[in-house]
CSV table of C-alpha atoms and ligand atoms in Angstrom, one decimal:
chain,number,residue,atom,x,y,z
A,1,MET,CA,0.0,0.0,0.0
A,2,THR,CA,1.4,3.4,-0.9
A,3,LEU,CA,1.0,6.3,1.5
A,4,ARG,CA,1.5,9.9,1.0
A,5,LEU,CA,4.0,12.3,2.3
A,6,VAL,CA,5.5,12.5,5.8
A,7,GLN,CA,8.2,14.5,7.2
A,8,VAL,CA,10.8,13.0,9.4
A,9,MET,CA,12.4,15.6,11.5
A,10,LYS,CA,15.5,14.6,13.3
A,11,THR,CA,17.4,16.3,16.2
A,12,GLY,CA,20.9,15.9,17.1
A,13,ARG,CA,23.7,14.2,15.2
A,14,THR,CA,23.9,10.6,15.0
A,15,ARG,CA,26.1,8.0,13.3
A,16,ILE,CA,26.0,4.3,13.1
A,17,THR,CA,29.0,2.4,14.3
A,18,PRO,CA,29.3,-0.6,12.0
A,19,LEU,CA,28.4,-3.7,13.9
A,20,SER,CA,31.7,-5.2,13.0
A,21,ALA,CA,33.2,-2.7,15.3
A,22,ALA,CA,31.0,-3.7,18.2
A,23,PHE,CA,31.1,-7.5,17.8
A,24,PRO,CA,33.6,-10.1,16.8
A,25,SER,CA,33.4,-10.6,13.1
A,26,SER,CA,32.2,-14.1,13.5
A,27,ARG,CA,28.9,-12.7,15.0
A,28,ALA,CA,28.5,-9.6,13.1
A,29,PRO,CA,27.5,-8.8,9.7
A,30,GLU,CA,30.1,-7.0,7.5
A,31,SER,CA,28.6,-3.6,7.9
A,32,PHE,CA,25.3,-2.1,8.7
A,33,LEU,CA,24.5,0.5,6.2
A,34,THR,CA,27.0,3.0,7.5
A,35,PRO,CA,25.6,6.4,6.4
A,36,SER,CA,28.8,7.8,5.4
A,37,GLU,CA,29.3,4.9,3.1
A,38,SER,CA,26.4,5.0,0.8
A,39,HIS,CA,28.0,2.5,-1.7
A,40,HIS,CA,26.8,-0.1,0.8
A,41,LEU,CA,23.4,0.6,-0.3
A,42,LEU,CA,24.2,-0.9,-3.7
A,43,ARG,CA,26.3,-3.6,-2.0
A,44,PRO,CA,24.1,-4.7,0.8
A,45,PRO,CA,25.6,-6.3,4.0
A,46,THR,CA,25.4,-9.9,4.2
A,47,ASN,CA,22.5,-10.7,6.5
A,48,LEU,CA,20.3,-8.6,8.5
A,49,HIS,CA,18.7,-11.7,10.1
A,50,SER,CA,22.1,-12.5,11.7
A,51,SER,CA,22.3,-8.9,13.2
A,52,ILE,CA,18.9,-9.6,14.8
A,53,GLN,CA,20.0,-12.8,16.2
A,54,VAL,CA,23.1,-11.0,17.9
A,55,PHE,CA,20.9,-8.6,19.7
A,56,LEU,CA,18.2,-10.9,20.7
A,57,GLU,CA,20.8,-13.0,22.5
A,58,ASN,CA,22.5,-10.3,24.2
A,59,PRO,CA,21.0,-9.5,27.7
A,60,SER,CA,22.8,-6.2,28.1
A,61,LEU,CA,21.0,-4.8,25.1
A,62,HIS,CA,17.4,-4.9,26.2
A,63,SER,CA,16.6,-1.5,24.8
A,64,ALA,CA,18.5,-2.1,21.6
A,65,THR,CA,16.7,-5.5,21.4
A,66,ALA,CA,13.4,-3.9,21.8
A,67,ARG,CA,14.2,-1.3,19.2
A,68,LEU,CA,15.5,-3.8,16.9
A,69,THR,CA,12.4,-6.0,17.4
A,70,VAL,CA,10.3,-3.0,16.6
A,71,ALA,CA,12.6,-2.3,13.7
A,72,ALA,CA,11.9,-5.6,12.3
A,73,TRP,CA,8.4,-4.9,11.8
A,74,PHE,CA,8.2,-1.1,11.7
A,75,VAL,CA,11.1,0.7,10.3
A,76,VAL,CA,10.9,3.8,8.4
A,77,VAL,CA,13.9,4.3,6.0
A,78,VAL,CA,14.8,6.9,3.6
A,79,CYS,CA,16.7,5.0,1.1
A,80,GLN,CA,19.9,6.1,-0.3
A,81,SER,CA,20.5,8.5,2.5
A,82,SER,CA,20.6,5.8,5.2
A,83,TRP,CA,18.0,7.2,7.6
A,84,PHE,CA,16.6,4.8,10.0
A,85,VAL,CA,13.7,5.8,12.1
A,86,VAL,CA,12.5,3.3,14.6
A,87,LEU,CA,9.0,4.2,16.1
A,88,GLU,CA,9.2,3.9,19.9
A,89,GLY,CA,7.5,1.4,21.9
A,90,PRO,CA,4.0,0.8,20.4
A,91,PRO,CA,1.8,-1.4,22.5
A,92,ARG,CA,0.7,-3.6,19.8
A,93,VAL,CA,2.2,-3.9,16.3
A,94,ALA,CA,-1.2,-4.4,14.6
A,95,SER,CA,-3.0,-1.4,16.2
A,96,VAL,CA,-0.1,0.9,15.6
A,97,SER,CA,0.2,-0.3,12.1
A,98,ARG,CA,-3.5,0.3,11.5
A,99,SER,CA,-3.8,3.7,13.1
A,100,CYS,CA,-0.5,4.9,11.6
A,101,SER,CA,-1.7,3.7,8.2
A,102,ALA,CA,-5.0,5.5,8.6
A,103,ALA,CA,-3.0,8.6,9.5
A,104,LEU,CA,-0.7,8.2,6.5
A,105,ARG,CA,-3.6,7.6,4.2
A,106,SER,CA,-5.2,10.8,4.9
A,107,SER,CA,-2.1,12.9,4.3
A,108,SER,CA,-1.1,15.4,1.5
A,109,VAL,CA,2.0,17.1,0.6
A,110,ARG,CA,1.0,20.6,1.1
A,111,ARG,CA,-0.3,20.0,4.5
A,112,VAL,CA,2.9,18.6,5.7
A,113,ARG,CA,4.9,21.5,4.3
A,114,GLN,CA,2.6,23.9,6.0
A,115,LEU,CA,2.9,22.2,9.2
A,116,ALA,CA,6.6,22.0,9.0
A,117,SER,CA,7.2,25.6,8.2
A,118,SER,CA,4.6,27.0,10.6
A,119,ARG,CA,5.7,24.7,13.4
A,120,ARG,CA,2.1,24.2,14.3
A,121,LEU,CA,2.9,20.7,15.4
A,122,SER,CA,0.8,20.4,18.7
A,123,PRO,CA,2.3,18.2,21.4
A,124,ALA,CA,-1.3,17.2,22.1
A,125,ARG,CA,-1.5,15.3,18.9
A,126,GLN,CA,1.7,13.4,19.5
A,127,CYS,CA,1.2,9.7,19.3
A,128,SER,CA,3.6,8.9,22.1
A,129,LEU,CA,3.0,5.8,24.2
A,130,PRO,CA,3.1,5.2,27.9
A,131,ALA,CA,6.2,3.6,29.3
A,132,SER,CA,4.1,0.6,30.4
A,133,CYS,CA,3.5,-0.1,26.7
A,134,ARG,CA,7.1,-0.3,25.8
A,135,PRO,CA,8.4,-3.7,24.8
A,136,SER,CA,10.2,-5.5,27.4
A,137,ILE,CA,12.3,-8.4,26.8
A,138,SER,CA,14.1,-10.6,29.3
A,139,VAL,CA,16.8,-12.7,27.9
A,140,LYS,CA,19.1,-15.1,29.4
A,141,SER,CA,22.2,-15.7,27.4
A,142,PRO,CA,25.7,-17.0,27.8
A,143,LEU,CA,27.1,-14.2,25.7
A,144,PRO,CA,29.0,-11.5,27.3
A,145,ALA,CA,27.3,-8.2,28.1
A,146,LEU,CA,28.2,-5.1,26.4
A,147,ALA,CA,28.5,-1.8,28.3
A,148,GLU,CA,26.2,1.1,27.3
A,149,GLY,CA,28.9,2.8,25.5
A,150,GLU,CA,29.7,-0.3,23.3
A,151,ARG,CA,26.3,-0.3,21.7
A,152,PRO,CA,26.6,-0.4,18.0
A,153,TRP,CA,24.8,2.7,17.2
A,154,LYS,CA,23.8,5.9,18.8
A,155,THR,CA,20.2,7.0,18.6
A,156,SER,CA,18.7,10.4,18.8
A,157,ASP,CA,15.2,11.8,19.0
A,158,ALA,CA,13.3,11.9,15.8
A,159,ARG,CA,9.8,12.7,14.8
A,160,LEU,CA,7.7,11.2,12.1
A,161,VAL,CA,5.3,14.0,11.2
A,162,LEU,CA,2.4,13.1,9.0
A,163,GLU,CA,0.4,15.3,7.0
A,164,ASP,CA,-2.6,15.0,9.2
A,165,GLY,CA,-0.5,16.7,11.9
A,166,SER,CA,0.0,13.5,13.9
A,167,ILE,CA,3.6,13.2,15.3
A,168,TRP,CA,5.2,9.8,16.0
A,169,LYS,CA,7.9,9.8,18.6
A,170,ALA,CA,10.8,7.8,17.3
A,171,LYS,CA,14.5,7.1,17.8
A,172,SER,CA,16.6,7.4,14.8
A,173,PHE,CA,20.0,6.3,13.7
A,174,GLY,CA,21.9,7.0,10.6
A,175,ALA,CA,21.9,10.3,8.7
A,176,THR,CA,20.5,13.5,10.3
A,177,GLY,CA,18.2,16.1,8.9
A,178,THR,CA,14.8,16.8,7.7
A,179,GLN,CA,13.3,15.0,4.9
A,180,VAL,CA,9.9,15.0,3.1
A,181,GLY,CA,9.1,11.9,1.2
A,182,GLU,CA,6.5,9.5,0.1
A,183,VAL,CA,5.9,6.5,2.4
A,184,VAL,CA,5.3,3.2,0.9
A,185,PHE,CA,4.3,0.1,2.8
A,186,ASN,CA,6.1,-3.1,2.1
A,187,THR,CA,4.3,-6.2,3.3
A,188,SER,CA,7.1,-8.7,2.9
A,189,LEU,CA,7.9,-10.9,5.8
A,190,THR,CA,11.5,-11.2,5.0
A,191,GLY,CA,14.3,-9.6,3.1
A,192,TYR,CA,14.3,-6.2,5.0
A,193,GLN,CA,18.0,-5.8,3.9
A,194,GLU,CA,17.3,-6.2,0.3
A,195,ILE,CA,14.1,-4.0,0.5
A,196,LEU,CA,15.8,-1.2,2.4
A,197,THR,CA,18.8,-1.2,0.1
A,198,ASP,CA,16.7,-1.5,-3.1
A,199,PRO,CA,17.7,1.6,-5.2
A,200,SER,CA,14.0,1.8,-6.6
A,201,TYR,CA,13.0,3.2,-3.3
A,202,ALA,CA,15.3,6.1,-3.6
A,203,GLY,CA,13.5,9.2,-2.4
A,204,GLN,CA,10.8,7.2,-0.7
A,205,PHE,CA,10.3,6.0,2.8
A,206,VAL,CA,9.8,2.3,3.3
A,207,LEU,CA,7.6,1.1,6.1
A,208,MET,CA,7.8,-2.5,6.9
A,209,THR,CA,4.5,-3.8,8.2
A,210,ASN,CA,5.3,-7.4,9.0
A,211,PRO,CA,3.3,-7.8,12.3
A,212,HIS,CA,4.2,-11.4,13.0
A,213,ILE,CA,7.1,-10.7,15.3
A,214,ASP,CA,4.6,-9.3,17.9
A,215,ASP,CA,3.5,-11.8,20.6
A,216,VAL,CA,5.9,-14.4,19.6
A,217,ASP,CA,9.0,-15.6,21.3
A,218,THR,CA,11.6,-14.2,19.2
A,219,ARG,CA,14.3,-16.0,21.2
A,220,ALA,CA,12.8,-19.4,20.4
A,221,ILE,CA,12.8,-18.4,16.7
A,222,THR,CA,16.5,-17.4,17.1
A,223,ARG,CA,17.2,-20.8,18.6
A,224,ARG,CA,15.4,-22.5,15.9
A,225,LEU,CA,17.1,-20.5,13.2
A,226,ARG,CA,20.5,-21.4,14.7
A,227,GLU,CA,19.8,-25.0,14.6
A,228,ASP,CA,18.2,-25.3,11.3
A,229,GLY,CA,19.4,-22.4,9.5
A,230,SER,CA,17.1,-19.8,8.1
A,231,LEU,CA,13.6,-21.2,7.7
A,232,ILE,CA,12.1,-18.4,5.8
A,233,GLU,CA,14.7,-17.7,3.2
A,234,GLN,CA,15.1,-20.0,0.2
A,235,GLU,CA,18.4,-20.5,-1.4
A,236,TRP,CA,18.6,-19.7,-5.1
A,237,GLU,CA,19.7,-22.5,-7.3
A,238,PHE,CA,22.7,-21.6,-9.4
A,239,ASN,CA,23.5,-23.7,-12.4
A,240,SER,CA,26.4,-25.9,-11.3
A,241,LYS,CA,27.4,-26.7,-14.9
A,242,VAL,CA,29.0,-24.1,-16.9
A,243,PRO,CA,26.4,-23.2,-19.4
A,244,GLN,CA,27.4,-24.3,-23.0
A,245,GLU,CA,26.4,-21.1,-24.7
A,246,THR,CA,26.9,-17.6,-23.2
A,247,PHE,CA,25.2,-14.5,-24.0
A,248,HIS,CA,26.4,-11.0,-23.8
A,249,VAL,CA,23.9,-8.7,-22.0
A,250,VAL,CA,24.2,-5.0,-21.7
A,251,ALA,CA,22.4,-4.0,-18.5
A,252,TYR,CA,21.2,-0.4,-18.2
A,253,ASP,CA,21.5,0.6,-14.5
A,254,PHE,CA,18.5,2.7,-13.6
A,255,GLY,CA,19.0,1.5,-10.0
A,256,ILE,CA,19.7,-2.2,-10.7
A,257,LYS,CA,19.4,-4.9,-8.1
A,258,GLN,CA,22.3,-7.1,-7.7
A,259,ASN,CA,20.1,-10.2,-7.8
A,260,ILE,CA,19.1,-9.4,-11.4
A,261,LEU,CA,22.7,-9.7,-12.4
A,262,ARG,CA,23.2,-12.8,-10.4
A,263,ARG,CA,20.2,-14.5,-12.0
A,264,LEU,CA,21.3,-13.5,-15.5
A,265,ALA,CA,24.8,-14.8,-14.8
A,266,SER,CA,23.4,-18.0,-13.5
A,267,TYR,CA,21.8,-18.5,-16.9
A,268,GLY,CA,25.1,-18.1,-18.6
A,269,CYS,CA,25.1,-14.4,-19.4
A,270,LYS,CA,28.1,-12.3,-19.5
A,271,ILE,CA,26.8,-8.9,-18.4
A,272,THR,CA,28.1,-5.4,-19.1
A,273,VAL,CA,26.4,-2.8,-16.7
A,274,VAL,CA,26.2,0.6,-18.2
A,275,PRO,CA,24.8,3.8,-16.7
A,276,SER,CA,21.4,5.1,-17.3
A,277,THR,CA,22.9,7.8,-19.7
A,278,TRP,CA,24.8,5.4,-21.9
A,279,PRO,CA,23.9,6.2,-25.6
A,280,ALA,CA,22.2,3.6,-27.5
A,281,SER,CA,24.7,3.8,-30.3
A,282,LYS,CA,27.5,2.8,-28.0
A,283,THR,CA,25.3,-0.2,-26.8
A,284,LEU,CA,24.7,-1.2,-30.3
A,285,LYS,CA,28.3,-1.0,-31.2
A,286,MET,CA,29.0,-3.4,-28.4
A,287,LYS,CA,27.0,-6.0,-30.3
A,288,PRO,CA,25.3,-7.5,-27.3
A,289,ASP,CA,23.0,-10.5,-27.6
A,290,GLY,CA,20.4,-8.7,-25.6
A,291,VAL,CA,19.9,-5.6,-23.5
A,292,LEU,CA,18.3,-5.4,-20.1
A,293,PHE,CA,16.6,-2.3,-18.8
A,294,SER,CA,16.6,-2.4,-15.0
A,295,ASN,CA,14.3,-1.3,-12.3
A,296,GLY,CA,14.7,2.1,-10.9
A,297,PRO,CA,13.1,4.8,-8.8
A,298,GLY,CA,10.6,7.5,-9.6
A,299,ASP,CA,8.3,8.4,-12.4
A,300,PRO,CA,9.3,6.9,-15.8
A,301,SER,CA,7.9,10.1,-17.5
A,302,ALA,CA,10.5,12.1,-15.7
A,303,VAL,CA,13.4,10.4,-17.7
A,304,PRO,CA,12.5,11.0,-21.4
A,305,TYR,CA,16.3,10.5,-22.3
A,306,ALA,CA,15.9,6.9,-21.2
A,307,VAL,CA,12.8,6.4,-23.2
A,308,GLU,CA,14.7,7.8,-26.2
A,309,THR,CA,17.5,5.3,-25.5
A,310,VAL,CA,15.1,2.4,-25.2
A,311,ARG,CA,13.3,3.5,-28.5
A,312,ASP,CA,16.7,3.5,-30.2
A,313,ILE,CA,17.6,0.0,-29.1
A,314,ILE,CA,14.3,-1.9,-29.4
A,315,GLY,CA,13.9,-3.9,-32.6
A,316,LYS,CA,17.6,-4.2,-33.1
A,317,VAL,CA,18.4,-6.6,-30.3
A,318,PRO,CA,16.3,-8.7,-27.9
A,319,VAL,CA,15.4,-6.7,-24.8
A,320,PHE,CA,14.0,-7.4,-21.4
A,321,GLY,CA,12.5,-4.7,-19.1
A,322,ILE,CA,12.1,-5.2,-15.3
A,323,CYS,CA,9.9,-2.6,-13.4
A,324,MET,CA,11.1,0.8,-14.4
A,325,GLY,CA,12.6,-0.9,-17.6
A,326,HIS,CA,9.1,-2.3,-18.4
A,327,GLN,CA,7.5,1.2,-18.0
A,328,LEU,CA,10.2,2.7,-20.1
A,329,LEU,CA,9.5,0.1,-22.8
A,330,GLY,CA,5.9,0.9,-22.5
A,331,GLN,CA,6.6,4.5,-23.2
A,332,ALA,CA,9.1,3.8,-25.9
A,333,LEU,CA,6.5,1.7,-27.7
A,334,GLY,CA,4.1,4.7,-27.7
A,335,GLY,CA,2.2,3.8,-24.6
A,336,LYS,CA,1.5,5.9,-21.5
A,337,THR,CA,2.1,5.3,-17.8
A,338,PHE,CA,0.2,6.5,-14.9
A,339,LYS,CA,0.5,6.9,-11.1
A,340,MET,CA,-1.4,4.2,-9.2
A,341,LYS,CA,-3.4,5.0,-6.1
A,342,PHE,CA,-1.3,2.9,-3.7
A,343,GLY,CA,1.1,1.1,-6.0
A,344,HIS,CA,2.3,-2.4,-5.2
A,345,HIS,CA,4.9,-3.1,-2.6
A,346,GLY,CA,5.3,-6.7,-1.2
A,347,GLY,CA,6.2,-10.2,-1.7
A,348,ASN,CA,2.9,-11.8,-2.3
A,349,HIS,CA,1.3,-10.3,-5.3
A,350,PRO,CA,-0.7,-12.8,-7.4
A,351,VAL,CA,0.0,-12.3,-11.2
A,352,ARG,CA,-1.6,-14.4,-14.0
A,353,ASN,CA,0.6,-15.4,-16.9
A,354,LEU,CA,-1.9,-15.0,-19.6
A,355,ARG,CA,0.1,-17.2,-22.0
A,356,THR,CA,0.3,-20.2,-19.6
A,357,THR,CA,-2.7,-19.3,-17.4
A,358,HIS,CA,-0.5,-20.1,-14.5
A,359,VAL,CA,-0.7,-17.7,-11.4
A,360,GLU,CA,2.7,-16.7,-10.0
A,361,ILE,CA,3.2,-15.2,-6.6
A,362,SER,CA,5.5,-12.2,-7.2
A,363,ALA,CA,7.5,-9.6,-5.5
A,364,GLN,CA,6.5,-6.0,-6.5
A,365,ASN,CA,7.6,-2.5,-5.9
A,366,HIS,CA,6.2,0.2,-8.0
A,367,ASN,CA,3.9,3.1,-7.9
A,368,TYR,CA,3.5,3.6,-11.7
A,369,ALA,CA,2.0,1.4,-14.4
A,370,VAL,CA,1.6,1.0,-18.0
A,371,ASP,CA,-1.9,1.7,-19.4
A,372,PRO,CA,-2.3,-1.2,-21.9
A,373,ALA,CA,-5.1,0.7,-23.7
A,374,THR,CA,-2.5,3.2,-25.0
A,375,LEU,CA,-0.1,0.6,-26.4
A,376,PRO,CA,0.0,0.0,-30.3
A,377,GLU,CA,-1.1,-3.1,-32.1
A,378,GLY,CA,1.3,-6.0,-31.8
A,379,VAL,CA,2.0,-5.4,-28.2
A,380,GLU,CA,0.7,-8.2,-26.0
A,381,VAL,CA,-0.2,-7.9,-22.4
A,382,THR,CA,1.4,-11.2,-21.1
A,383,HIS,CA,0.7,-10.8,-17.4
A,384,ILE,CA,-1.9,-9.1,-15.2
A,385,ASN,CA,-1.8,-8.3,-11.5
A,386,LEU,CA,-4.8,-10.4,-10.1
A,387,ASN,CA,-5.4,-7.9,-7.2
A,388,ASP,CA,-6.4,-5.0,-9.5
A,389,GLY,CA,-6.1,-6.2,-13.1
A,390,SER,CA,-3.3,-3.8,-13.8
A,391,CYS,CA,-0.6,-4.7,-16.5
A,392,ALA,CA,2.2,-6.8,-15.2
A,393,GLY,CA,4.0,-7.8,-18.3
A,394,LEU,CA,4.2,-7.1,-21.9
A,395,ALA,CA,5.7,-8.7,-25.0
A,396,PHE,CA,6.2,-7.6,-28.6
A,397,PRO,CA,7.4,-10.8,-30.3
A,398,ALA,CA,8.1,-9.2,-33.6
A,399,LYS,CA,10.6,-6.9,-32.0
A,400,ARG,CA,12.0,-9.4,-29.5
A,401,ILE,CA,10.7,-7.4,-26.5
A,402,MET,CA,9.6,-8.8,-23.2
A,403,SER,CA,9.0,-7.0,-19.9
A,404,LEU,CA,7.7,-7.4,-16.4
A,405,GLN,CA,6.3,-4.9,-14.0
A,406,TYR,CA,7.4,-6.9,-11.1
A,407,HIS,CA,10.6,-8.5,-9.9
A,408,PRO,CA,11.4,-12.0,-11.3
A,409,GLU,CA,14.8,-11.8,-9.4
A,410,ALA,CA,12.7,-11.7,-6.2
A,411,SER,CA,15.2,-10.6,-3.8
A,412,PRO,CA,13.4,-10.9,-1.5
A,413,GLY,CA,10.3,-12.8,-2.8
A,414,PRO,CA,8.9,-16.0,-4.2
A,415,HIS,CA,10.9,-17.5,-7.1
A,416,ASP,CA,7.8,-18.3,-9.3
A,417,SER,CA,8.8,-15.9,-12.0
A,418,ASP,CA,12.4,-16.8,-12.5
A,419,TYR,CA,11.7,-18.5,-15.8
A,420,ALA,CA,11.5,-15.0,-17.2
A,421,PHE,CA,15.2,-14.9,-17.3
A,422,ARG,CA,15.2,-18.3,-19.2
A,423,GLU,CA,12.8,-16.8,-21.6
A,424,PHE,CA,15.1,-13.9,-22.2
A,425,VAL,CA,18.0,-16.3,-22.8
A,426,TYR,CA,15.7,-18.2,-25.2
A,427,LEU,CA,15.0,-14.9,-27.1
A,428,MET,CA,18.6,-14.1,-27.4
A,429,ARG,CA,19.4,-17.7,-28.4
A,430,GLN,CA,16.6,-17.6,-31.2
A,431,GLU,CA,18.1,-14.3,-32.5
A,432,LYS,CA,21.7,-15.6,-32.4
A,433,ARG,CA,20.7,-18.7,-34.4
A,434,LYS,CA,18.7,-16.5,-36.7
A,435,LYS,CA,21.8,-14.5,-37.6
A,436,SER,CA,24.1,-17.4,-37.9
A,437,GLU,CA,21.8,-19.8,-39.8
A,438,PRO,CA,18.9,-17.6,-41.1
A,439,GLN,CA,17.1,-20.2,-42.9
A,440,LEU,CA,17.3,-23.0,-40.3
A,441,SER,CA,16.2,-20.7,-37.5
A,442,THR,CA,13.2,-19.5,-39.6
A,443,VAL,CA,12.1,-23.2,-39.9
A,444,VAL,CA,12.7,-23.8,-36.2
A,445,GLU,CA,10.6,-20.9,-35.3
A,446,VAL,CA,7.7,-21.8,-37.5
A,447,ALA,CA,8.0,-25.4,-36.1
A,448,LEU,CA,7.7,-24.0,-32.6
B,1,LIG,N1,11.1,-1.1,-8.9
B,1,LIG,C1,11.0,-0.2,-9.8
B,1,LIG,O1,11.6,-0.2,-10.8
B,1,LIG,C2,10.1,1.1,-9.6
B,1,LIG,C3,9.6,1.5,-10.8
B,1,LIG,C4,8.9,3.0,-10.7
B,1,LIG,N2,9.9,3.8,-10.1
B,1,LIG,C5,7.7,2.9,-9.9
B,1,LIG,O2,7.6,3.2,-8.8
B,1,LIG,O3,6.7,2.6,-10.6
């Protein structure tokens, strides 16, 4: 669910100490989104779950644990500037989520700006919570206690100010300052790390809504995870055999996710990542077997240069668009995109593949969509989102174009749509064969 604008006001200066500085490396993730090192956003740390485990097990970190528990289901992050705002001590996750959602739903940009500038933020409207409501966790652990000063981050007071005037008391860590942005809910149960570092969220606030950590014994889960390994993450399968045929893919980086590259590599692709401004002519000179247009933040209509590039490439080489890439393709083909009411953000969106009739459960993160009615003849809607019937995938077979509005690389998310990478490879293979054996490939294609 997409929410409107909020403002986060932060007071005081804070800085995250990397967890590695606070814990032995065997127990700590490599880094924890150090704000001064924004490149970490594109190279996510290894495992946020393990950082949660560390804290849950350490009896000296009750308050940090409580915050982290809260963080696990209700974190606000301004992506790409590494702000983390953890709302303080709500009594129940569900009720706070609901009431906060309602507040967020009734917001508007102008209002929040007015509120911020006139400082009419009445304390009476603050949504602070009584101390009795604060989460308390008692933990017994053999791990050595850390002194106060050794806590891995410093927090400072922060306020999440919604357009309706409600103010949510919070503790923040990470960058400091004041930021206005659009809040989007993400309903995924796992993959906080990938979600919070997904460049497609640049300029937005991500609100994790997973309520399932409330009222459960997180220590028991931790113990279980330590025994059996992660129960909620699935491992991707990578081809153990070296693929016989490799394909050179030029990947346009509009905010690309690492797992897109990993999935392509797994299917035998050699990938060259180019910046979003890379001219089409240079790409075509590289003679790639295919071009990928990646996911990315914001309104596709705001990047006409990218639409131009896509237009210059399509029809000349097989292309695959993912999310923003799909929207750019839609526009390059002559279609229009529009802003959705709430957008889709989560890991459980049902999508129907209209070619196979199969339903896939997919990971999604977008606020804009292609209006299929505006597309020219020959463009096929291949997938629809079953929640609202919106266009979730396109193909233009005559021009070797395919695209998905959602995330087949699913990081995080279900793997149902991974076949899309195979289909892209198939497109490239067909094209390659056509070039090397024009007559034979025509026969093969007709036969198929
Ligand atoms: N994940 C993405 O590529 C997002 C696409 C686009 N920024 C949108 O919100 O619709």
